[in-house]
CSV table of N, CA, C and O in Angstrom, one decimal:
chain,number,residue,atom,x,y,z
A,321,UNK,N,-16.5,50.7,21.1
A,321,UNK,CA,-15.2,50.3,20.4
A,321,UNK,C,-14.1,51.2,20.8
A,321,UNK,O,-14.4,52.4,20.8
A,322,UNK,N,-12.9,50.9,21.2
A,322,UNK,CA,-12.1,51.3,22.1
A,322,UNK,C,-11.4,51.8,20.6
A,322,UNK,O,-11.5,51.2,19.5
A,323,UNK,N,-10.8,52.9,20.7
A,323,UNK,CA,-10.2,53.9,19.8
A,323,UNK,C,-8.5,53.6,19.1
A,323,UNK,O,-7.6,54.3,18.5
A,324,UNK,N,-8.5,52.3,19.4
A,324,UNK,CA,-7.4,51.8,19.1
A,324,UNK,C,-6.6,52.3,17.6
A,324,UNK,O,-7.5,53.0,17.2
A,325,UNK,N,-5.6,52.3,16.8
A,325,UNK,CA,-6.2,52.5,15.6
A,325,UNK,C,-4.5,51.6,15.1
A,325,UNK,O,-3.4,51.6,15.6
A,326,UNK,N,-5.0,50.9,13.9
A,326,UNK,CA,-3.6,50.2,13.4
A,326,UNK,C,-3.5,49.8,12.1
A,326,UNK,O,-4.6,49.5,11.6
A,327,UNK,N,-2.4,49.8,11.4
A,327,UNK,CA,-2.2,49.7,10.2
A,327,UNK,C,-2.3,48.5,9.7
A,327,UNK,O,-1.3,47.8,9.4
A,328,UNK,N,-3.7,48.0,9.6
A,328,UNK,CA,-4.3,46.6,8.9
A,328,UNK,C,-4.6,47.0,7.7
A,328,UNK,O,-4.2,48.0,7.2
A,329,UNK,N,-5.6,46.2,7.0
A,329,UNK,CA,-5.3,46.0,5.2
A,329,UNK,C,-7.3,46.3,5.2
A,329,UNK,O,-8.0,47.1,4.6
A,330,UNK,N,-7.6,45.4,6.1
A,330,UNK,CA,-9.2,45.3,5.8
A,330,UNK,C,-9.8,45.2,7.2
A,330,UNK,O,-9.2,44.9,8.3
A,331,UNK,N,-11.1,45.5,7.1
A,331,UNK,CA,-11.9,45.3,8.2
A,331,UNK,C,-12.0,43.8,8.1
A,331,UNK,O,-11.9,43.2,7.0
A,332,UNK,N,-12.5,43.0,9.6
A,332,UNK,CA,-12.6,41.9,9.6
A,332,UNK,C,-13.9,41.1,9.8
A,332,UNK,O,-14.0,40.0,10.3
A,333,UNK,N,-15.1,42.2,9.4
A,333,UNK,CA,-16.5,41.9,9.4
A,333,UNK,C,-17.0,42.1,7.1
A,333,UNK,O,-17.4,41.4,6.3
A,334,UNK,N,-16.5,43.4,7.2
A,334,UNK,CA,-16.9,43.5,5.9
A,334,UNK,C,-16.1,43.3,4.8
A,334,UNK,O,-16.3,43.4,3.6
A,335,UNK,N,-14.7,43.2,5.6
A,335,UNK,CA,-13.5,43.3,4.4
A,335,UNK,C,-13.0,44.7,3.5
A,335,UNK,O,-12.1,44.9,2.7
A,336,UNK,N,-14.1,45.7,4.1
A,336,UNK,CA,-13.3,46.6,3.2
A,336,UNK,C,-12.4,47.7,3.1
A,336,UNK,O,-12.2,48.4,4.1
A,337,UNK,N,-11.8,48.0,2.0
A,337,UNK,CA,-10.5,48.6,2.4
A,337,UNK,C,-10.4,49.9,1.9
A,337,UNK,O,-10.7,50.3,0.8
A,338,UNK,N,-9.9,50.7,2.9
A,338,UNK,CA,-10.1,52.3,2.2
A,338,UNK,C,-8.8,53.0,3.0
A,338,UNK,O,-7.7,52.4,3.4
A,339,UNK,N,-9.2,54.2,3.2
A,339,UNK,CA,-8.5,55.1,3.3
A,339,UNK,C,-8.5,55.6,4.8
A,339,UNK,O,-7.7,56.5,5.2
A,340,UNK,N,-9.8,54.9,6.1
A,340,UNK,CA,-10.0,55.4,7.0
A,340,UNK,C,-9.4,54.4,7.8
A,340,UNK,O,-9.5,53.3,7.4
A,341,UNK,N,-8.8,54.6,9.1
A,341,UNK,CA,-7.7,53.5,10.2
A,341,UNK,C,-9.0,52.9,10.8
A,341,UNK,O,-10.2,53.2,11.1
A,342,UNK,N,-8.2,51.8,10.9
A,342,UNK,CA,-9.3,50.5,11.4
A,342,UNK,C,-9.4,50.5,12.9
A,342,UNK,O,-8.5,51.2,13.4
A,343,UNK,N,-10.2,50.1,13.6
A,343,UNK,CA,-10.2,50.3,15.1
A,343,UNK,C,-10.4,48.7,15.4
A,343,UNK,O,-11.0,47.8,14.9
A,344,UNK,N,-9.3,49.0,16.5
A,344,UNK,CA,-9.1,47.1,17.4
A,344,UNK,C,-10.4,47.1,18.2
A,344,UNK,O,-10.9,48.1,18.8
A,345,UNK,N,-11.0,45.8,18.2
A,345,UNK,CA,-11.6,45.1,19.2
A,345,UNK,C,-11.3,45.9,20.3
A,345,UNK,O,-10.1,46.2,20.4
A,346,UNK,N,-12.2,46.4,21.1
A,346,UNK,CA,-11.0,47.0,22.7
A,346,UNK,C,-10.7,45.5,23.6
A,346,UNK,O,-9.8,45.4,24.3
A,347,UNK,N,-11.4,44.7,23.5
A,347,UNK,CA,-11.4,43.5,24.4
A,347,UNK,C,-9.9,42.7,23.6
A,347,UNK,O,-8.8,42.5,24.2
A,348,UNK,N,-10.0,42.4,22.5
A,348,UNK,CA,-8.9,41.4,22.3
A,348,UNK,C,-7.7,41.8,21.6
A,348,UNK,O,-6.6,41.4,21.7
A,349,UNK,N,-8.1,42.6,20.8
A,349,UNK,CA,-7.3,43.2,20.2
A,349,UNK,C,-6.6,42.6,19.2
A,349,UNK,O,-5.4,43.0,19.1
A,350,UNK,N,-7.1,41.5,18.4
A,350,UNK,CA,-7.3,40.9,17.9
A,350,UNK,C,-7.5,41.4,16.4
A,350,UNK,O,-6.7,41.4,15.5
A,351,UNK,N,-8.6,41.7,16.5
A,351,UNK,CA,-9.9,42.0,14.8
A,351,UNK,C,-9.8,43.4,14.8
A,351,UNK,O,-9.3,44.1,15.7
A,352,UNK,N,-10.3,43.7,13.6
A,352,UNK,CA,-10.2,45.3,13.3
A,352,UNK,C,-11.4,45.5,12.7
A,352,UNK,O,-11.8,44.5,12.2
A,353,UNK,N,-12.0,46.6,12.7
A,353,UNK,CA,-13.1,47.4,12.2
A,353,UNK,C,-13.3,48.4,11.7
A,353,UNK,O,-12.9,49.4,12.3
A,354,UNK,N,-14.1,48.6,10.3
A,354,UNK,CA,-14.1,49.8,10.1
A,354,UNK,C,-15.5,51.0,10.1
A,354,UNK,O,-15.7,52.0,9.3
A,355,UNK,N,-16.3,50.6,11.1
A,355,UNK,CA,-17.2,51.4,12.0
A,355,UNK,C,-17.6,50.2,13.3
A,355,UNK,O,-17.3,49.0,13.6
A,356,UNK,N,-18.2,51.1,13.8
A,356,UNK,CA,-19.4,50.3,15.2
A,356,UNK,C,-20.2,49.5,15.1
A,356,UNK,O,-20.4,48.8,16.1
A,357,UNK,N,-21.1,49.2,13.2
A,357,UNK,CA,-21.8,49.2,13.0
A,357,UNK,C,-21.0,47.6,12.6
A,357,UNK,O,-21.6,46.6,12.9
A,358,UNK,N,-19.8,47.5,11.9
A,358,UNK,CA,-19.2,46.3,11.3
A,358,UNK,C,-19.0,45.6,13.0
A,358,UNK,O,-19.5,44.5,13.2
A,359,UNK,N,-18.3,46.3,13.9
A,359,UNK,CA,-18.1,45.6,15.5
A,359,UNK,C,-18.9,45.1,15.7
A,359,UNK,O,-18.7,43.9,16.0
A,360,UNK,N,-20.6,45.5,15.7
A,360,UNK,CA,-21.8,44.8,16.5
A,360,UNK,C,-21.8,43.3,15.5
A,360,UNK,O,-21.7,42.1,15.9
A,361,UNK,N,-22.0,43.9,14.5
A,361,UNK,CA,-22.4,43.1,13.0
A,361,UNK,C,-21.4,41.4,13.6
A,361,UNK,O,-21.9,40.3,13.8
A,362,UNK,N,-20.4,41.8,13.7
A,362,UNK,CA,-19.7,40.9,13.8
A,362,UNK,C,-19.0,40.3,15.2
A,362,UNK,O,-17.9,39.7,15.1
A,363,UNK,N,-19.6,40.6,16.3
A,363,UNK,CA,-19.6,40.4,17.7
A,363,UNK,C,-20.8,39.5,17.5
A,363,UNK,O,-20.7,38.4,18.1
A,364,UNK,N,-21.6,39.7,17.1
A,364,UNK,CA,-22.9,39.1,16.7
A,364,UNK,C,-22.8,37.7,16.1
A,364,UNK,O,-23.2,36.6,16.4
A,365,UNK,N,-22.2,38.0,15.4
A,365,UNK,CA,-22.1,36.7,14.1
A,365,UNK,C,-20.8,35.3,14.8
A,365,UNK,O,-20.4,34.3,14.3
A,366,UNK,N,-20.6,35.7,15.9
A,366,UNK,CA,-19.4,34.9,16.4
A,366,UNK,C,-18.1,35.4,17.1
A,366,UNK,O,-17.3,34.6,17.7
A,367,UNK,N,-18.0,36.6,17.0
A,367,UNK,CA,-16.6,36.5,17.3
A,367,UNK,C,-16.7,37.1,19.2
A,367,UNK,O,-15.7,37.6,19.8
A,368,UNK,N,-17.8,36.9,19.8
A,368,UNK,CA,-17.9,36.9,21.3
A,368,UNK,C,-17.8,35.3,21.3
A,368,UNK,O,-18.0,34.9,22.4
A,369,UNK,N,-17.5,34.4,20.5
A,369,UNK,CA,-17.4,32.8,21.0
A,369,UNK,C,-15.5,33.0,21.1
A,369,UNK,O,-15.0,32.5,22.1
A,370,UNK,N,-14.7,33.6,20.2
A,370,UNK,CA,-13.7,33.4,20.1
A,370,UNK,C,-12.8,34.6,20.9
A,370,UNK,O,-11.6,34.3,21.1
A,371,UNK,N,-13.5,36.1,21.3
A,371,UNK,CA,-12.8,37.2,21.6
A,371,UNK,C,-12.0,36.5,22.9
A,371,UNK,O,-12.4,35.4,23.4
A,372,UNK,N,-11.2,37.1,23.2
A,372,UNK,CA,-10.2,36.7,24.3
A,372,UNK,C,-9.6,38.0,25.1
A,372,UNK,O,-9.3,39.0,24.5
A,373,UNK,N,-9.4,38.0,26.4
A,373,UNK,CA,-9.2,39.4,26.9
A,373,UNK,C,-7.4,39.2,26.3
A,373,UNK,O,-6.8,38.4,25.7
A,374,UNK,N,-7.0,40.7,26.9
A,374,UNK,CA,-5.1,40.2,26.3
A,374,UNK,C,-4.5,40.2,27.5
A,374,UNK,O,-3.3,40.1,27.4
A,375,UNK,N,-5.0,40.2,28.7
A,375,UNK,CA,-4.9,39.5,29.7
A,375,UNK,C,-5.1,38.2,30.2
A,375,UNK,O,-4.3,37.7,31.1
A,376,UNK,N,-6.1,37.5,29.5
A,376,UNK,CA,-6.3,36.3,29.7
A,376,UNK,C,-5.2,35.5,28.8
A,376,UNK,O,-4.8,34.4,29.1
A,377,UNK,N,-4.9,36.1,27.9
A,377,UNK,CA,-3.8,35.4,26.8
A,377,UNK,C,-2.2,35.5,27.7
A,377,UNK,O,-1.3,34.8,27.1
A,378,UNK,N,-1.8,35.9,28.6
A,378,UNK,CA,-0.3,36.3,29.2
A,378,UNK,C,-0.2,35.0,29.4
A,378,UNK,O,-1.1,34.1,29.5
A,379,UNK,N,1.4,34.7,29.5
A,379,UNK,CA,1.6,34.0,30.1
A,379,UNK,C,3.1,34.1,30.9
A,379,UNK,O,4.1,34.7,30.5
A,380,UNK,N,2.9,33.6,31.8
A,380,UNK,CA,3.6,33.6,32.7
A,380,UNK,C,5.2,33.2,32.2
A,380,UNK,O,5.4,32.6,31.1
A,381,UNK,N,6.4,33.7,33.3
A,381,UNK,CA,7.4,33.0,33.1
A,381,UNK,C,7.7,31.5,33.3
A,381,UNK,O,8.5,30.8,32.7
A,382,UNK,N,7.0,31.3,34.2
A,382,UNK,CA,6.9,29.7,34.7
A,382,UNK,C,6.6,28.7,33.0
A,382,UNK,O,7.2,27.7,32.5
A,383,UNK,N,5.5,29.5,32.7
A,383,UNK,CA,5.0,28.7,31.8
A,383,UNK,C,5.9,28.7,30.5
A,383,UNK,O,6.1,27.8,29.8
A,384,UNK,N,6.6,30.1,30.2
A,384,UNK,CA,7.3,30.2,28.8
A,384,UNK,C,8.5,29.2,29.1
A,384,UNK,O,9.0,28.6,28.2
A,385,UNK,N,9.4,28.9,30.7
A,385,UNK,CA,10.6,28.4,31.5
A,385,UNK,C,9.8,26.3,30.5
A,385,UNK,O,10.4,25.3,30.2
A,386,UNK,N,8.8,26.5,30.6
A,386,UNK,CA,8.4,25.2,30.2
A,386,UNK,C,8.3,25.0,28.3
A,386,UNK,O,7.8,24.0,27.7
A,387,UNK,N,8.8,25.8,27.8
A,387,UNK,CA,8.4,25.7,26.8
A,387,UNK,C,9.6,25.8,26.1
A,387,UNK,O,10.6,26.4,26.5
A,388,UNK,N,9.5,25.0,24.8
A,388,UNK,CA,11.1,24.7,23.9
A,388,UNK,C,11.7,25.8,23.8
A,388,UNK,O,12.1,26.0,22.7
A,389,UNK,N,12.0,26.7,24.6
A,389,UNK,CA,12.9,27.5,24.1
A,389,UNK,C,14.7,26.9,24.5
A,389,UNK,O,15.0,25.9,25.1
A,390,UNK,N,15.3,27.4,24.0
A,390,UNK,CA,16.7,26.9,24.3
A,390,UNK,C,17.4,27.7,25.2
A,390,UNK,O,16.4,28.3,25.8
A,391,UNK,N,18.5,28.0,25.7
A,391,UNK,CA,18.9,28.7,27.0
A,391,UNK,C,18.9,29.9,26.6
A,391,UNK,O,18.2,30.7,27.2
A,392,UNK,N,19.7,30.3,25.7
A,392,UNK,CA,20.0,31.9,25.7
A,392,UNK,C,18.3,32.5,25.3
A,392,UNK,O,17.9,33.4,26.0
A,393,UNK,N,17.6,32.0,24.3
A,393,UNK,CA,16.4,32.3,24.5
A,393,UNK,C,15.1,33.0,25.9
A,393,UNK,O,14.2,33.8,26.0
A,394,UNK,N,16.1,31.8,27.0
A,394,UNK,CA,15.3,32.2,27.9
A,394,UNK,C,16.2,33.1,28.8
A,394,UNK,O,15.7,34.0,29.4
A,395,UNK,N,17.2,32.9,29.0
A,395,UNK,CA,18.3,34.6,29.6
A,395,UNK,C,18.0,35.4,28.8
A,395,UNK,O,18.2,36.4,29.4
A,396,UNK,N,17.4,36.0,27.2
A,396,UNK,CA,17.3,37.1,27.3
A,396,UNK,C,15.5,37.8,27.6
A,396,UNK,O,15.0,38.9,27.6
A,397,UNK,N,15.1,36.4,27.7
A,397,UNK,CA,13.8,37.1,28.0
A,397,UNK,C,12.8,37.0,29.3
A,397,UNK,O,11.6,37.3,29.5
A,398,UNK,N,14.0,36.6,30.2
A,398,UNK,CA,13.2,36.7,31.7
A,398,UNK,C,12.0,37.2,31.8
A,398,UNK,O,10.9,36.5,31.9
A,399,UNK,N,12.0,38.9,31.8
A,399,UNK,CA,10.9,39.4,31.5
A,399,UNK,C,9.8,39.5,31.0
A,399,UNK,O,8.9,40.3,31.3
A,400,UNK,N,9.8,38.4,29.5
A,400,UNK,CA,8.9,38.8,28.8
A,400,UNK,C,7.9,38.1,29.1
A,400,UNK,O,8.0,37.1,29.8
A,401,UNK,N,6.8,38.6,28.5
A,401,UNK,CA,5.5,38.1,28.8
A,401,UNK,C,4.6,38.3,27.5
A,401,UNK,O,4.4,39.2,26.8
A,402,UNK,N,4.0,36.6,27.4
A,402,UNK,CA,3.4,36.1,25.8
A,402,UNK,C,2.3,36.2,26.0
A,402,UNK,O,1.7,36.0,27.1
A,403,UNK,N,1.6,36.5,24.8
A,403,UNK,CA,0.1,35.7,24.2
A,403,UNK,C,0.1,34.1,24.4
A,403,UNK,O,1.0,33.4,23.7
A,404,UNK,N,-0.8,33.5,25.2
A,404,UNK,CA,-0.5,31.8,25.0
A,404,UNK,C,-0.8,31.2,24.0
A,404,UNK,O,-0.5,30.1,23.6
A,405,UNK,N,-1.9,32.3,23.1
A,405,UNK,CA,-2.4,31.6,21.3
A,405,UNK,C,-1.3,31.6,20.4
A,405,UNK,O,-1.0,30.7,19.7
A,406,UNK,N,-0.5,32.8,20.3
A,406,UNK,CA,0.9,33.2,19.4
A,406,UNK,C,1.9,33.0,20.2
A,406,UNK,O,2.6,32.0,19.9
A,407,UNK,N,2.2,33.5,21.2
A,407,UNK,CA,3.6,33.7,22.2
A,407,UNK,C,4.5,34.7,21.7
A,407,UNK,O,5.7,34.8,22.0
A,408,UNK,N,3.7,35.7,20.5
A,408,UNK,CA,4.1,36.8,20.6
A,408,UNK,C,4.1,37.6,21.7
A,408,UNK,O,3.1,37.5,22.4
A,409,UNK,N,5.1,38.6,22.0
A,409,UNK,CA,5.3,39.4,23.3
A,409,UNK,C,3.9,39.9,23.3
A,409,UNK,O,3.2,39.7,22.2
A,410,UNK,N,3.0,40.9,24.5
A,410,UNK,CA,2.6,41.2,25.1
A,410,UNK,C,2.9,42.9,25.6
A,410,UNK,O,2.4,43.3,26.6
């Protein structure tokens, strides 16, 4: 488990909430964890059907140039580059 660490509320295997920083998925970055032991638990139980690299999630300009944005939308974000699940930035 990659040492990520972020200000989430609960782990997303056991739900519980304390006082110690949750660690991201290193693959998706996605789910949060609050040991190794909740990661396996719950790598296990499904979430290798749904993990996604955050690489595989980019998407291209071509593809955002296709999508409803309106004009000034897309002049100020030439550069950016989305998640294709959210199309939050990247």
């Amino acid at each position: 488990m990659k040492k990520t660490v972020f200000d989430k509320q609960s782990c997303d295997n056991c739900g519980s909430v304390g006082n110690l920083p949750l660690k991201a998925c290193s693959r998706c970055k996605l789910v949060f964890y609050c040991s190794k032991e909740c990661q396996t638990i719950h790598w296990k139980s499904g979430h290798k059907k749904t993990c996604i690299l955050v690489n595989d999630r980019r998407v291209n300009n071509k593809i955002l140039s296709d999508l409803s944005l309106n004009q000034e939308d897309k002049n100020n974000n030439s550069n950016v580059v989305c998640c294709v699940i959210c199309l939050d930035s990247i």
